[in-house]
mmCIF file of C-alpha atoms in Angstrom:
data_model
loop_
_atom_site.group_PDB
_atom_site.id
_atom_site.type_symbol
_atom_site.label_atom_id
_atom_site.label_comp_id
_atom_site.label_asym_id
_atom_site.label_seq_id
_atom_site.Cartn_x
_atom_site.Cartn_y
_atom_site.Cartn_z
ATOM 1 C CA MET A 3 0.098 -0.034 0.119
ATOM 2 C CA VAL A 4 1.693 3.786 -0.860
ATOM 3 C CA ALA A 5 1.922 5.758 2.246
ATOM 4 C CA LYS A 6 -0.281 8.592 2.655
ATOM 5 C CA GLU A 7 2.862 10.210 4.977
ATOM 6 C CA ARG A 8 4.743 13.505 3.997
ATOM 7 C CA ILE A 9 7.937 12.175 3.873
ATOM 8 C CA CYS A 10 10.907 14.247 3.644
ATOM 9 C CA TYR A 11 14.420 13.025 2.495
ATOM 10 C CA TYR A 12 18.207 14.887 3.034
ATOM 11 C CA TYR A 13 21.184 14.378 0.785
ATOM 12 C CA ASP A 14 24.148 16.377 -0.157
ATOM 13 C CA GLU A 15 26.741 15.045 -2.627
ATOM 14 C CA ALA A 16 29.367 16.697 -1.108
ATOM 15 C CA VAL A 17 29.131 14.556 2.075
ATOM 16 C CA GLY A 18 30.012 11.235 -0.158
ATOM 17 C CA ARG A 19 33.006 13.157 -1.709
ATOM 18 C CA ASN A 20 34.690 12.677 1.874
ATOM 19 C CA TYR A 21 36.954 10.208 2.426
ATOM 20 C CA TYR A 22 38.573 8.883 5.846
ATOM 21 C CA GLY A 23 41.797 7.501 4.119
ATOM 22 C CA PRO A 24 43.320 4.049 2.485
ATOM 23 C CA ASN A 25 41.820 0.813 4.390
ATOM 24 C CA HIS A 26 39.411 2.650 6.226
ATOM 25 C CA PRO A 27 36.005 0.541 6.371
ATOM 26 C CA MET A 28 34.207 3.792 6.967
ATOM 27 C CA LYS A 29 33.239 4.883 2.824
ATOM 28 C CA PRO A 30 30.790 7.992 3.027
ATOM 29 C CA HIS A 31 31.087 6.794 -1.005
ATOM 30 C CA ARG A 32 28.533 4.743 0.279
ATOM 31 C CA LEU A 33 25.793 7.439 0.161
ATOM 32 C CA CYS A 34 26.042 8.287 -3.532
ATOM 33 C CA MET A 35 25.453 5.078 -3.993
ATOM 34 C CA THR A 36 22.203 5.026 -1.848
ATOM 35 C CA HIS A 37 21.061 7.889 -3.606
ATOM 36 C CA ASN A 38 21.848 6.760 -7.014
ATOM 37 C CA LEU A 39 20.036 3.682 -6.528
ATOM 38 C CA ILE A 40 16.881 5.318 -5.269
ATOM 39 C CA LEU A 41 17.074 7.406 -8.041
ATOM 40 C CA SER A 42 17.241 4.369 -10.407
ATOM 41 C CA TYR A 43 13.805 3.093 -8.772
ATOM 42 C CA ASP A 44 12.160 6.352 -9.272
ATOM 43 C CA LEU A 45 11.731 6.738 -5.456
ATOM 44 C CA HIS A 46 12.447 10.560 -5.716
ATOM 45 C CA GLU A 47 9.203 10.755 -7.393
ATOM 46 C CA HIS A 48 7.488 10.333 -4.063
ATOM 47 C CA LEU A 49 9.728 12.203 -1.753
ATOM 48 C CA GLN A 50 9.952 16.041 -0.361
ATOM 49 C CA ILE A 51 14.050 16.074 -1.280
ATOM 50 C CA TYR A 52 15.942 18.730 0.128
ATOM 51 C CA ARG A 53 19.844 19.409 0.473
ATOM 52 C CA PRO A 54 20.216 19.750 4.095
ATOM 53 C CA ARG A 55 21.384 23.061 5.826
ATOM 54 C CA VAL A 56 24.971 22.854 6.851
ATOM 55 C CA SER A 57 24.949 23.350 10.879
ATOM 56 C CA THR A 58 27.021 25.691 13.016
ATOM 57 C CA SER A 59 29.248 25.332 15.686
ATOM 58 C CA GLU A 60 26.972 26.429 18.094
ATOM 59 C CA GLU A 61 24.290 23.723 17.367
ATOM 60 C CA PHE A 62 27.026 21.010 18.116
ATOM 61 C CA THR A 63 28.025 22.420 21.289
ATOM 62 C CA GLN A 64 24.079 22.212 22.233
ATOM 63 C CA PHE A 65 25.447 18.704 23.475
ATOM 64 C CA HIS A 66 29.316 18.536 22.684
ATOM 65 C CA SER A 67 32.022 20.604 24.423
ATOM 66 C CA GLU A 68 33.157 24.054 23.415
ATOM 67 C CA ASP A 69 36.825 23.077 23.232
ATOM 68 C CA TYR A 70 36.327 19.287 21.509
ATOM 69 C CA VAL A 71 33.962 21.810 18.529
ATOM 70 C CA SER A 72 37.026 24.600 18.762
ATOM 71 C CA PHE A 73 39.537 21.367 17.963
ATOM 72 C CA LEU A 74 37.766 20.146 15.313
ATOM 73 C CA ALA A 75 37.075 23.272 13.589
ATOM 74 C CA LYS A 76 40.982 23.815 13.633
ATOM 75 C CA ILE A 77 42.247 20.848 12.952
ATOM 76 C CA THR A 78 43.808 19.469 9.509
ATOM 77 C CA PRO A 79 46.004 16.594 8.479
ATOM 78 C CA ASP A 80 49.009 18.372 8.354
ATOM 79 C CA LYS A 81 48.100 20.333 11.789
ATOM 80 C CA GLN A 82 48.472 16.440 13.536
ATOM 81 C CA GLN A 83 51.827 16.248 14.700
ATOM 82 C CA GLN A 84 51.870 19.749 15.860
ATOM 83 C CA TYR A 85 48.585 19.104 18.321
ATOM 84 C CA ALA A 86 48.952 15.319 18.917
ATOM 85 C CA GLU A 87 48.211 15.946 22.944
ATOM 86 C CA GLN A 88 44.706 17.384 21.771
ATOM 87 C CA MET A 89 44.416 14.369 19.560
ATOM 88 C CA ARG A 90 44.894 11.731 21.944
ATOM 89 C CA ARG A 91 42.734 13.551 24.260
ATOM 90 C CA PHE A 92 39.787 13.749 22.128
ATOM 91 C CA ASN A 93 40.547 10.095 20.797
ATOM 92 C CA LEU A 94 41.451 11.408 17.374
ATOM 93 C CA GLY A 95 43.763 8.903 15.131
ATOM 94 C CA GLU A 96 43.318 5.878 13.781
ATOM 95 C CA ASP A 97 39.673 4.856 13.995
ATOM 96 C CA CYS A 98 38.580 8.676 14.158
ATOM 97 C CA PRO A 99 41.258 10.449 11.135
ATOM 98 C CA ILE A 100 41.732 13.739 10.716
ATOM 99 C CA PHE A 101 40.868 14.175 6.820
ATOM 100 C CA ASP A 102 40.638 16.940 4.607
ATOM 101 C CA HIS A 103 37.131 18.842 4.931
ATOM 102 C CA LEU A 104 36.314 17.145 7.875
ATOM 103 C CA PHE A 105 34.494 19.983 9.871
ATOM 104 C CA ASP A 106 32.294 20.533 6.940
ATOM 105 C CA PHE A 107 31.133 16.736 6.662
ATOM 106 C CA CYS A 108 30.273 16.879 10.238
ATOM 107 C CA LYS A 109 28.274 20.000 9.321
ATOM 108 C CA ARG A 110 26.800 18.698 6.657
ATOM 109 C CA TYR A 111 25.435 15.354 7.899
ATOM 110 C CA THR A 112 24.065 16.526 11.074
ATOM 111 C CA GLY A 113 22.481 19.816 9.320
ATOM 112 C CA GLY A 114 20.527 16.736 7.682
ATOM 113 C CA SER A 115 19.259 15.391 11.141
ATOM 114 C CA LEU A 116 18.559 18.712 12.695
ATOM 115 C CA ASP A 117 16.728 19.504 9.763
ATOM 116 C CA GLY A 118 14.195 16.366 10.020
ATOM 117 C CA ALA A 119 13.757 17.073 13.340
ATOM 118 C CA THR A 120 12.605 20.718 12.674
ATOM 119 C CA ARG A 121 10.737 19.684 9.949
ATOM 120 C CA LEU A 122 8.983 17.230 12.400
ATOM 121 C CA ASN A 123 8.068 19.959 14.925
ATOM 122 C CA GLN A 124 6.488 22.217 13.056
ATOM 123 C CA GLY A 125 4.240 19.322 11.686
ATOM 124 C CA LEU A 126 5.926 19.829 7.872
ATOM 125 C CA SER A 127 6.258 16.108 7.411
ATOM 126 C CA ASP A 128 5.799 12.804 9.105
ATOM 127 C CA ILE A 129 8.605 11.255 8.224
ATOM 128 C CA ALA A 130 12.344 12.654 7.843
ATOM 129 C CA ILE A 131 15.111 10.578 5.882
ATOM 130 C CA ASN A 132 18.882 11.220 6.530
ATOM 131 C CA TRP A 133 21.154 8.765 5.378
ATOM 132 C CA SER A 134 24.150 10.329 6.102
ATOM 133 C CA GLY A 135 23.215 10.563 9.844
ATOM 134 C CA GLY A 136 23.446 8.297 12.520
ATOM 135 C CA LEU A 137 26.797 8.925 13.715
ATOM 136 C CA HIS A 138 25.853 7.312 17.256
ATOM 137 C CA HIS A 139 29.352 6.526 19.022
ATOM 138 C CA ALA A 140 30.561 10.174 19.538
ATOM 139 C CA LYS A 141 30.402 11.468 22.666
ATOM 140 C CA LYS A 142 30.309 14.778 24.961
ATOM 141 C CA SER A 143 34.166 15.616 24.244
ATOM 142 C CA GLU A 144 35.595 12.959 22.116
ATOM 143 C CA ALA A 145 35.156 11.237 18.900
ATOM 144 C CA SER A 146 34.403 7.419 18.662
ATOM 145 C CA GLY A 147 33.693 4.514 16.289
ATOM 146 C CA PHE A 148 34.434 6.268 13.173
ATOM 147 C CA CYS A 149 31.846 9.225 14.575
ATOM 148 C CA TYR A 150 33.099 12.910 15.289
ATOM 149 C CA ILE A 151 29.544 15.205 16.338
ATOM 150 C CA ASN A 152 26.610 13.012 17.400
ATOM 151 C CA ASP A 153 23.922 14.100 14.816
ATOM 152 C CA LEU A 154 21.397 12.208 16.759
ATOM 153 C CA VAL A 155 21.794 13.479 20.368
ATOM 154 C CA LEU A 156 21.578 16.995 18.602
ATOM 155 C CA ALA A 157 18.366 15.915 16.858
ATOM 156 C CA ILE A 158 16.693 14.426 20.274
ATOM 157 C CA LEU A 159 17.277 17.697 21.805
ATOM 158 C CA GLU A 160 15.689 19.525 19.106
ATOM 159 C CA LEU A 161 12.669 17.105 19.320
ATOM 160 C CA LEU A 162 12.213 17.532 22.832
ATOM 161 C CA LYS A 163 11.616 21.235 21.908
ATOM 162 C CA SER A 164 8.427 20.297 21.013
ATOM 163 C CA HIS A 165 7.597 16.648 22.826
ATOM 164 C CA ALA A 166 7.729 15.354 26.439
ATOM 165 C CA ARG A 167 9.053 12.366 25.623
ATOM 166 C CA VAL A 168 11.075 10.852 22.625
ATOM 167 C CA LEU A 169 11.862 6.750 21.820
ATOM 168 C CA TYR A 170 15.476 6.257 20.434
ATOM 169 C CA ILE A 171 16.099 2.864 18.673
ATOM 170 C CA ASP A 172 19.157 1.666 17.305
ATOM 171 C CA ILE A 173 19.419 -1.706 14.978
ATOM 172 C CA ASP A 174 23.072 -0.945 14.238
ATOM 173 C CA ILE A 175 24.934 -4.122 15.028
ATOM 174 C CA HIS A 176 27.474 -1.904 17.702
ATOM 175 C CA HIS A 177 25.621 -0.572 20.968
ATOM 176 C CA GLY A 178 24.557 2.812 20.396
ATOM 177 C CA ASP A 179 26.766 4.399 23.280
ATOM 178 C CA GLY A 180 26.757 7.689 22.744
ATOM 179 C CA VAL A 181 23.103 8.092 22.093
ATOM 180 C CA GLU A 182 22.961 6.256 25.799
ATOM 181 C CA GLU A 183 25.252 8.314 27.597
ATOM 182 C CA ALA A 184 23.985 11.508 26.513
ATOM 183 C CA PHE A 185 20.427 10.641 28.284
ATOM 184 C CA PHE A 186 21.343 8.132 30.927
ATOM 185 C CA MET A 187 19.995 10.060 33.728
ATOM 186 C CA THR A 188 16.586 11.620 32.215
ATOM 187 C CA ASP A 189 13.373 9.932 32.103
ATOM 188 C CA ARG A 190 12.186 12.262 29.022
ATOM 189 C CA VAL A 191 14.531 9.912 26.313
ATOM 190 C CA LEU A 192 14.210 6.072 26.343
ATOM 191 C CA THR A 193 17.281 4.255 24.422
ATOM 192 C CA ALA A 194 16.725 0.817 22.989
ATOM 193 C CA SER A 195 20.088 -0.581 21.774
ATOM 194 C CA PHE A 196 19.595 -4.373 19.962
ATOM 195 C CA HIS A 197 23.700 -5.267 19.414
ATOM 196 C CA LYS A 198 26.496 -7.566 19.712
ATOM 197 C CA TYR A 199 27.914 -7.997 22.669
ATOM 198 C CA GLY A 200 30.847 -9.666 24.168
ATOM 199 C CA ASP A 201 33.760 -11.372 22.601
ATOM 200 C CA MET A 202 35.231 -7.673 23.130
ATOM 201 C CA PHE A 203 33.147 -6.461 20.305
ATOM 202 C CA PHE A 204 32.933 -2.879 20.046
ATOM 203 C CA PRO A 205 32.389 -0.298 21.823
ATOM 204 C CA GLY A 206 31.780 -3.224 24.866
ATOM 205 C CA THR A 207 29.174 -1.586 26.626
ATOM 206 C CA GLY A 208 25.205 -2.277 26.003
ATOM 207 C CA SER A 209 24.545 -5.403 28.716
ATOM 208 C CA LEU A 210 21.204 -6.558 30.117
ATOM 209 C CA SER A 211 22.429 -4.432 33.348
ATOM 210 C CA ASP A 212 22.918 -1.103 31.447
ATOM 211 C CA ILE A 213 19.481 0.234 32.645
ATOM 212 C CA GLY A 214 20.386 4.251 33.095
ATOM 213 C CA VAL A 215 20.740 6.215 36.574
ATOM 214 C CA ASN A 216 18.648 8.700 38.735
ATOM 215 C CA SER A 217 15.777 10.001 36.921
ATOM 216 C CA GLY A 218 16.672 7.732 33.991
ATOM 217 C CA LYS A 219 16.779 4.300 35.728
ATOM 218 C CA TYR A 220 14.948 1.854 33.366
ATOM 219 C CA TYR A 221 15.244 4.051 30.248
ATOM 220 C CA SER A 222 18.084 2.791 28.843
ATOM 221 C CA VAL A 223 16.718 -0.454 27.158
ATOM 222 C CA ASN A 224 19.694 -3.273 25.866
ATOM 223 C CA VAL A 225 19.306 -6.168 24.062
ATOM 224 C CA PRO A 226 22.847 -7.796 23.794
ATOM 225 C CA LEU A 227 23.146 -10.520 21.116
ATOM 226 C CA ASN A 228 25.188 -13.250 20.169
ATOM 227 C CA ASP A 229 26.577 -13.867 16.356
ATOM 228 C CA GLY A 230 24.612 -15.282 13.512
ATOM 229 C CA ILE A 231 21.069 -13.944 14.492
ATOM 230 C CA ASN A 232 18.602 -14.087 11.726
ATOM 231 C CA ASP A 233 15.517 -12.784 10.442
ATOM 232 C CA GLU A 234 13.233 -14.588 12.928
ATOM 233 C CA SER A 235 14.720 -14.188 16.230
ATOM 234 C CA PHE A 236 15.826 -10.758 15.229
ATOM 235 C CA VAL A 237 12.076 -9.347 14.148
ATOM 236 C CA ASP A 238 10.396 -11.629 17.070
ATOM 237 C CA LEU A 239 12.605 -9.989 19.644
ATOM 238 C CA PHE A 240 12.295 -6.208 18.051
ATOM 239 C CA LYS A 241 8.708 -6.490 18.061
ATOM 240 C CA PHE A 242 8.371 -7.857 21.441
ATOM 241 C CA VAL A 243 10.661 -5.412 23.505
ATOM 242 C CA MET A 244 9.080 -2.497 20.932
ATOM 243 C CA ARG A 245 5.641 -2.904 22.051
ATOM 244 C CA GLU A 246 6.471 -3.062 25.190
ATOM 245 C CA ILE A 247 8.039 0.089 25.098
ATOM 246 C CA MET A 248 5.476 2.022 23.186
ATOM 247 C CA GLU A 249 2.751 0.634 25.445
ATOM 248 C CA VAL A 250 4.789 2.276 28.525
ATOM 249 C CA PHE A 251 6.657 4.827 27.599
ATOM 250 C CA GLN A 252 4.362 6.175 25.066
ATOM 251 C CA PRO A 253 7.009 9.038 23.005
ATOM 252 C CA GLY A 254 5.522 11.707 20.872
ATOM 253 C CA ALA A 255 8.339 11.274 18.562
ATOM 254 C CA ILE A 256 11.132 8.429 17.396
ATOM 255 C CA VAL A 257 14.236 8.499 16.193
ATOM 256 C CA LEU A 258 15.519 5.542 14.461
ATOM 257 C CA GLN A 259 19.098 4.543 13.810
ATOM 258 C CA CYS A 260 19.014 2.269 10.640
ATOM 259 C CA GLY A 261 22.719 0.618 10.852
ATOM 260 C CA ALA A 262 23.281 -1.610 8.001
ATOM 261 C CA ASP A 263 25.900 -3.536 9.458
ATOM 262 C CA SER A 264 23.775 -5.651 11.386
ATOM 263 C CA LEU A 265 22.874 -7.420 7.893
ATOM 264 C CA ALA A 266 24.661 -10.527 6.514
ATOM 265 C CA GLY A 267 27.805 -10.001 4.868
ATOM 266 C CA ASP A 268 29.379 -6.909 6.472
ATOM 267 C CA ARG A 269 32.585 -6.627 6.285
ATOM 268 C CA ILE A 270 32.803 -5.811 10.479
ATOM 269 C CA GLY A 271 29.957 -7.250 10.991
ATOM 270 C CA CYS A 272 28.663 -11.096 12.567
ATOM 271 C CA PHE A 273 24.495 -11.192 12.102
ATOM 272 C CA ASN A 274 22.588 -12.871 9.342
ATOM 273 C CA LEU A 275 19.916 -10.686 8.457
ATOM 274 C CA SER A 276 18.421 -9.709 4.989
ATOM 275 C CA LEU A 277 17.219 -6.490 4.081
ATOM 276 C CA LYS A 278 13.784 -8.194 4.348
ATOM 277 C CA GLY A 279 14.306 -8.844 8.179
ATOM 278 C CA HIS A 280 16.189 -5.218 9.124
ATOM 279 C CA ALA A 281 13.155 -3.444 6.683
ATOM 280 C CA GLU A 282 10.893 -4.961 9.041
ATOM 281 C CA CYS A 283 11.739 -3.159 11.872
ATOM 282 C CA VAL A 284 11.407 0.172 10.173
ATOM 283 C CA SER A 285 8.168 -0.977 8.934
ATOM 284 C CA PHE A 286 6.834 -2.040 12.560
ATOM 285 C CA MET A 287 8.242 1.692 13.842
ATOM 286 C CA LYS A 288 6.221 3.534 11.025
ATOM 287 C CA SER A 289 2.896 1.607 11.897
ATOM 288 C CA PHE A 290 2.801 3.653 15.099
ATOM 289 C CA ASN A 291 2.237 6.754 13.311
ATOM 290 C CA LYS A 292 4.383 8.902 15.184
ATOM 291 C CA PRO A 293 6.539 11.452 13.862
ATOM 292 C CA ILE A 294 9.542 9.627 12.774
ATOM 293 C CA LEU A 295 13.275 10.492 12.174
ATOM 294 C CA ILE A 296 14.830 7.837 10.154
ATOM 295 C CA THR A 297 18.777 7.888 9.877
ATOM 296 C CA GLY A 298 21.518 5.777 8.389
ATOM 297 C CA GLY A 299 24.764 4.358 10.431
ATOM 298 C CA GLY A 300 27.344 1.881 10.024
ATOM 299 C CA GLY A 301 27.560 -0.705 7.353
ATOM 300 C CA TYR A 302 30.998 -1.574 5.659
ATOM 301 C CA THR A 303 29.982 -3.865 2.730
ATOM 302 C CA LYS A 304 28.952 -0.532 0.343
ATOM 303 C CA THR A 305 26.696 -2.352 -2.022
ATOM 304 C CA ASN A 306 24.731 -4.082 0.969
ATOM 305 C CA VAL A 307 24.426 -0.436 2.740
ATOM 306 C CA SER A 308 22.881 1.233 -0.719
ATOM 307 C CA ARG A 309 20.779 -2.061 -1.114
ATOM 308 C CA CYS A 310 19.717 -1.442 2.698
ATOM 309 C CA TRP A 311 18.920 1.949 2.726
ATOM 310 C CA THR A 312 16.999 2.248 -0.808
ATOM 311 C CA TYR A 313 14.695 -1.055 0.272
ATOM 312 C CA GLU A 314 13.791 0.813 3.330
ATOM 313 C CA THR A 315 13.445 4.214 1.743
ATOM 314 C CA ALA A 316 10.837 1.958 -0.535
ATOM 315 C CA THR A 317 9.452 0.190 2.764
ATOM 316 C CA LEU A 318 8.638 4.134 4.353
ATOM 317 C CA LEU A 319 6.838 4.768 0.992
ATOM 318 C CA GLY A 320 4.897 1.666 0.887
ATOM 319 C CA ARG A 321 6.012 0.739 -2.544
ATOM 320 C CA GLU A 322 7.163 -2.776 -3.578
ATOM 321 C CA LEU A 323 10.719 -2.425 -5.845
ATOM 322 C CA SER A 324 11.620 -5.151 -8.491
ATOM 323 C CA GLU A 325 14.317 -7.454 -7.190
ATOM 324 C CA ASP A 326 16.416 -6.857 -10.488
ATOM 325 C CA ILE A 327 18.540 -3.353 -9.675
ATOM 326 C CA PRO A 328 17.905 -0.993 -12.725
ATOM 327 C CA PRO A 329 20.576 -0.318 -14.836
ATOM 328 C CA HIS A 330 21.867 3.227 -13.929
ATOM 329 C CA GLU A 331 24.785 5.175 -15.086
ATOM 330 C CA HIS A 332 27.172 5.862 -12.513
ATOM 331 C CA TYR A 333 27.150 2.748 -10.069
ATOM 332 C CA TYR A 334 25.420 -0.504 -11.811
ATOM 333 C CA GLU A 335 28.256 -2.495 -12.143
ATOM 334 C CA TYR A 336 28.793 -2.219 -8.466
ATOM 335 C CA TYR A 337 25.911 -4.902 -7.902
ATOM 336 C CA ALA A 338 27.502 -7.529 -9.678
ATOM 337 C CA ASP A 339 28.319 -9.040 -6.607
ATOM 338 C CA GLY A 340 24.782 -10.171 -5.735
ATOM 339 C CA GLY A 341 24.136 -10.685 -9.360
ATOM 340 C CA TYR A 342 22.616 -7.263 -9.631
ATOM 341 C CA LYS A 343 19.543 -8.353 -7.379
ATOM 342 C CA LEU A 344 18.215 -6.368 -4.729
ATOM 343 C CA THR A 345 19.159 -9.057 -1.860
ATOM 344 C CA ALA A 346 22.258 -8.601 0.904
ATOM 345 C CA TYR A 347 25.115 -10.078 -0.673
ATOM 346 C CA ALA A 348 26.889 -12.418 2.233
ATOM 347 C CA PRO A 349 29.334 -14.753 0.803
ATOM 348 C CA MET A 350 28.932 -16.727 3.736
ATOM 349 C CA TRP A 351 26.906 -17.317 6.825
ATOM 350 C CA ILE A 352 27.466 -17.404 10.595
ATOM 351 C CA GLU A 353 26.118 -19.882 13.140
ATOM 352 C CA ASN A 354 23.580 -18.587 15.094
ATOM 353 C CA LEU A 355 24.586 -18.473 18.273
ATOM 354 C CA ASN A 356 21.210 -16.933 19.751
ATOM 355 C CA SER A 357 19.903 -20.391 21.148
ATOM 356 C CA GLU A 358 15.726 -19.917 22.468
ATOM 357 C CA ALA A 359 16.388 -20.522 25.864
ATOM 358 C CA TYR A 360 18.910 -17.220 25.786
ATOM 359 C CA LEU A 361 16.500 -15.217 23.722
ATOM 360 C CA SER A 362 13.716 -16.057 26.172
ATOM 361 C CA GLN A 363 15.616 -15.013 29.104
ATOM 362 C CA VAL A 364 16.568 -11.630 27.414
ATOM 363 C CA LYS A 365 12.689 -11.066 26.769
ATOM 364 C CA GLN A 366 11.769 -11.856 30.389
ATOM 365 C CA GLN A 367 14.716 -9.588 31.936
ATOM 366 C CA VAL A 368 13.635 -6.732 29.570
ATOM 367 C CA ARG A 369 10.137 -7.030 30.248
ATOM 368 C CA GLU A 370 10.935 -6.979 34.324
ATOM 369 C CA ASN A 371 13.056 -3.772 33.584
ATOM 370 C CA LEU A 372 9.789 -1.965 31.883
ATOM 371 C CA LYS A 373 7.895 -2.879 34.689
ATOM 372 C CA SER A 374 9.726 -0.307 36.871
ATOM 373 C CA LEU A 375 9.139 2.433 34.433
ATOM 374 C CA THR A 376 6.874 5.132 35.313
ATOM 375 C CA SER A 377 4.365 5.033 32.638
ATOM 376 C CA ALA A 378 4.355 7.815 30.614
ATOM 377 C CA PRO A 379 6.164 10.633 32.605
ATOM 378 C CA SER A 380 4.386 13.837 32.712
ATOM 379 C CA VAL A 381 6.875 16.877 31.876
ATOM 380 C CA GLU A 382 5.874 20.625 32.649
ATOM 381 C CA PHE A 383 6.382 23.081 30.061
ATOM 382 C CA ALA A 384 6.475 26.605 31.960
ATOM 383 C CA GLU A 385 7.637 28.085 28.556
ATOM 384 C CA ALA A 386 8.627 26.069 25.558
ATOM 385 C CA PRO A 387 12.027 26.415 24.185
ATOM 386 C CA PRO A 388 12.241 28.120 21.088
ATOM 387 C CA VAL A 389 11.975 25.798 17.943
ATOM 388 C CA ALA A 390 14.695 26.312 15.381
ATOM 389 C CA LEU A 391 13.149 27.809 12.367
ATOM 390 C CA LEU A 392 13.120 26.716 8.760
ATOM 391 C CA PRO A 393 11.724 28.357 5.902
ATOM 392 C CA GLU A 394 8.793 27.291 4.553
ATOM 393 C CA LEU A 395 9.506 26.564 1.028
ATOM 394 C CA ASP A 396 7.560 25.325 -1.876
ATOM 395 C CA ASP A 397 8.912 22.599 -4.050
ATOM 396 C CA ASN A 398 8.334 24.605 -6.816
ATOM 397 C CA ASP A 399 9.791 27.660 -5.758
ATOM 398 C CA LEU A 400 13.424 25.523 -5.646
ATOM 399 C CA ASN A 401 15.950 25.049 -8.809
ATOM 400 C CA PRO A 402 16.743 21.514 -9.338
ATOM 401 C CA ASP A 403 19.951 21.418 -7.562
ATOM 402 C CA GLU A 404 18.362 22.246 -4.557
ATOM 403 C CA ARG A 405 15.535 19.761 -4.785
ATOM 404 C CA TYR A 406 17.462 17.097 -5.458
ATOM 405 C CA GLY A 407 20.694 17.297 -3.525
ATOM 406 C CA GLY A 408 22.963 18.447 -6.628
ATOM 407 C CA SER A 409 22.070 18.094 -10.291
ATOM 408 C CA ARG A 410 18.490 16.456 -9.429
ATOM 409 C CA GLY A 411 20.563 14.349 -7.376
ATOM 410 C CA LEU A 412 22.441 12.701 -10.479
ATOM 411 C CA ASP A 413 26.002 13.681 -9.211
ATOM 412 C CA ALA A 414 29.075 12.788 -10.800
ATOM 413 C CA LEU A 415 30.761 9.615 -9.884
ATOM 414 C CA VAL A 416 32.156 10.117 -6.390
ATOM 415 C CA SER A 417 34.894 7.792 -5.672
ATOM 416 C CA HIS A 418 38.615 7.698 -4.738
ATOM 417 C CA THR A 419 41.430 6.452 -6.043
ATOM 418 C CA CYS A 420 42.102 4.381 -2.924
ATOM 419 C CA GLU A 421 38.713 3.655 -2.476
ATOM 420 C CA PHE A 422 38.310 -0.016 -2.911
ATOM 421 C CA TYR A 423 39.217 -2.901 -0.860
ATOM 422 C CA ASP A 424 41.372 -5.645 -2.767
ATOM 423 C CA LYS A 425 38.285 -7.938 -3.546
ATOM 424 C CA ASP A 426 36.182 -4.526 -4.066
#
């Protein structure tokens, strides 16, 4: 069934031009692949497409420390040795390298999430999509896990200006530690993360016993999983947990981080989810008819990432896609890995170590924790803080470049000469 919701979509080709460095698993150019695949399926015809506003340092400091933001703004690759002490202090280096135009990269991916949250607050859209966002590991005063500025935290803070309660959900294979930490002591944001836990897997947090503190006790919900979980187990567990949360917490708005490293065949991940299983979580949360911000996140097999986020864009639109990927100008040959099909390419499957007994134990513990929640905690608004204003633009007043993220979205091929792994 075709969606009736107003869905806005943010894309800036400049984000995809950035390059973390040779052999680094994070490849921003996956965003250009995603956008071109969305265009090839003609999904853009059903979206309100915008180039995100470039966010500001002042907006970053709504969460991040001023000294950290100031350092990100001034550091460049040729100055790293000069600022070696600050590099260590802010956890910058191997995992979070300094590359050309880093601060501009942060401003642009964060702008999409902030603009999306603002449109939701103002009732201009029902669903906002920013596949370039979802950098959930960044902390108040340090980078972490390929993430520099936590656009999710900033977007949630924006949503809290209009909503008493906001629900954050994370289906990336890595624990959403940066977002959880930011709201660990409040009952206005409930964070729910479904992730691989144990075996020294990054970031090493997110056990069942991590439930929040003070006013936020029981408002951090963690669902730790073992290697190899499949669609049936993951979706069943996801729906069980989220039904319970929605009934008790009753959020005014939802933020859903859709990291694609939980798919089968990911270079870093170790789950067995298909596109359909991953997207079923998106579809389920959409069914609650709450304002919802959808972001990207992890995902290190580029072709699977673009397949996933295209499939989920179609899911949000209520549209079926052909399994045969349409030929298109720039990236079509990349999809030879899966026979040009819209399915997650997985050269090998991982044994499912999540027994029924273990999953039942997780369900029981989560349910017990949720019983301790205050049902729909109330918040008094003596005076609502100002909501950031967006210009009320008619699409017809925008030129094609503004409307479709750059040359009607048909950006030039974006790749770096060192972009590929040996087997890419």
